[in-house]
């Protein structure tokens, strides 16, 4: 996190929920400093241009980081940031095969097993 602590984080939208905004902006940063405001972007191409120009960074889920978003960009893991938790909620007693297949796939991708 030290590598990008001074960079603003791009966000697709700022919502009225301060917890949502803080989560995606890693605000406050692990050292307690506030996250600088970043530009609002709506299109991934605009986000990538800001990142390539060195004007911002983006926080993306680790699974999205497989490969590179563009040849001139790279992804790095954020050290010092707590991992998020994933929860799958289904209707009680739902034994549908699509739900089971999704659960199995998500578990394999999230845990590597």
Coordinates of C-alpha atoms in Angstrom, one line a residue:
X1 CA 0.0 0.0 0.0
X2 CA 3.0 2.3 0.6
X3 CA 3.7 2.3 -3.1
X4 CA 0.4 3.9 -4.0
X5 CA -0.6 5.6 -0.8
X6 CA -0.4 9.1 -2.2
X7 CA -2.3 8.4 -5.4
X8 CA -6.0 9.2 -5.7
X9 CA -8.2 6.2 -6.4
X10 CA -10.6 6.3 -9.3
X11 CA -14.2 5.4 -8.5
X12 CA -17.1 4.8 -10.9
X13 CA -19.5 6.8 -8.8
X14 CA -19.7 8.3 -5.3
X15 CA -22.7 7.1 -3.5
X16 CA -24.5 8.5 -0.5
X17 CA -23.1 5.6 1.6
X18 CA -19.9 6.7 3.1
X19 CA -18.9 3.1 4.1
X20 CA -19.1 2.0 0.5
X21 CA -17.0 4.9 -0.7
X22 CA -14.4 4.4 2.1
X23 CA -14.2 0.6 1.3
X24 CA -13.4 1.1 -2.4
X25 CA -11.1 4.0 -1.7
X26 CA -9.3 2.3 1.2
X27 CA -10.1 5.3 3.3
X28 CA -8.4 5.8 5.7
X29 CA -5.3 4.2 4.4
X30 CA -3.5 1.6 6.6
X31 CA -1.3 4.3 8.0
X32 CA -4.3 6.3 9.1
X33 CA -4.0 9.0 6.4
X34 CA -7.1 10.0 4.4
X35 CA -7.4 8.8 0.8
X36 CA -7.1 11.7 -1.6
X37 CA -10.1 12.3 -3.9
X38 CA -9.8 10.8 -7.3
X39 CA -11.5 11.5 -10.5
X40 CA -15.0 10.1 -11.2
X41 CA -15.0 7.8 -14.2
X42 CA -17.8 5.9 -15.9
X43 CA -15.9 4.0 -18.6
X44 CA -13.1 1.5 -18.0
X45 CA -11.2 3.0 -20.9
X46 CA -11.2 6.4 -19.2
X47 CA -10.0 4.8 -16.0
X48 CA -7.2 3.1 -17.8
X49 CA -6.1 6.3 -19.4
X50 CA -5.9 8.1 -16.1
X51 CA -3.9 5.2 -14.6
X52 CA -1.5 5.1 -17.7
X53 CA -1.0 8.8 -17.3
X54 CA 0.1 8.3 -13.7
X55 CA -2.9 10.4 -12.4
X56 CA -4.6 7.7 -10.4
X57 CA -4.7 4.1 -9.3
X58 CA -7.6 1.6 -9.2
X59 CA -8.5 -0.9 -6.6
X60 CA -9.9 -4.1 -8.3
X61 CA -10.7 -7.6 -6.9
X62 CA -7.7 -10.0 -7.1
X63 CA -9.6 -12.3 -9.5
X64 CA -9.9 -9.4 -12.0
X65 CA -6.1 -8.9 -11.8
X66 CA -5.4 -12.1 -13.6
X67 CA -3.7 -11.0 -16.7
X68 CA -3.2 -7.3 -17.5
X69 CA -5.9 -4.8 -18.3
X70 CA -3.7 -3.3 -21.1
X71 CA -0.2 -4.1 -22.2
X72 CA 1.1 -0.8 -20.7
X73 CA -0.5 -1.4 -17.3
X74 CA 0.2 -3.9 -14.6
X75 CA -1.4 -5.0 -11.4
X76 CA 0.2 -5.3 -8.0
X77 CA -1.2 -6.8 -4.8
X78 CA -2.1 -4.4 -2.0
X79 CA -0.1 -5.3 1.1
X80 CA -1.4 -4.2 4.4
X81 CA -5.1 -4.1 3.3
X82 CA -7.4 -6.6 4.9
X83 CA -9.0 -9.0 2.3
X84 CA -12.7 -8.7 1.8
X85 CA -15.2 -11.4 2.7
X86 CA -17.5 -13.0 0.1
X87 CA -20.8 -14.5 1.1
X88 CA -23.2 -16.5 -1.0
X89 CA -26.8 -16.3 0.1
X90 CA -29.5 -18.5 -1.3
X91 CA -33.1 -19.3 -0.5
X92 CA -33.5 -21.8 2.3
X93 CA -33.7 -25.3 0.8
X94 CA -32.6 -24.2 -2.7
X95 CA -31.0 -27.3 -4.2
X96 CA -30.9 -26.0 -7.8
X97 CA -28.0 -27.3 -9.9
X98 CA -27.1 -23.8 -11.1
X99 CA -26.7 -22.6 -7.5
X100 CA -24.6 -25.6 -6.6
X101 CA -22.4 -25.1 -9.7
X102 CA -22.0 -21.4 -8.9
X103 CA -21.1 -22.2 -5.3
X104 CA -18.5 -24.8 -6.4
X105 CA -17.0 -22.4 -9.0
X106 CA -16.9 -19.4 -6.6
X107 CA -15.3 -21.6 -3.9
X108 CA -12.6 -22.9 -6.3
X109 CA -11.8 -19.4 -7.5
X110 CA -11.8 -17.7 -4.1
X111 CA -9.9 -20.4 -2.2
X112 CA -7.8 -21.9 -4.9
X113 CA -9.2 -25.4 -4.1

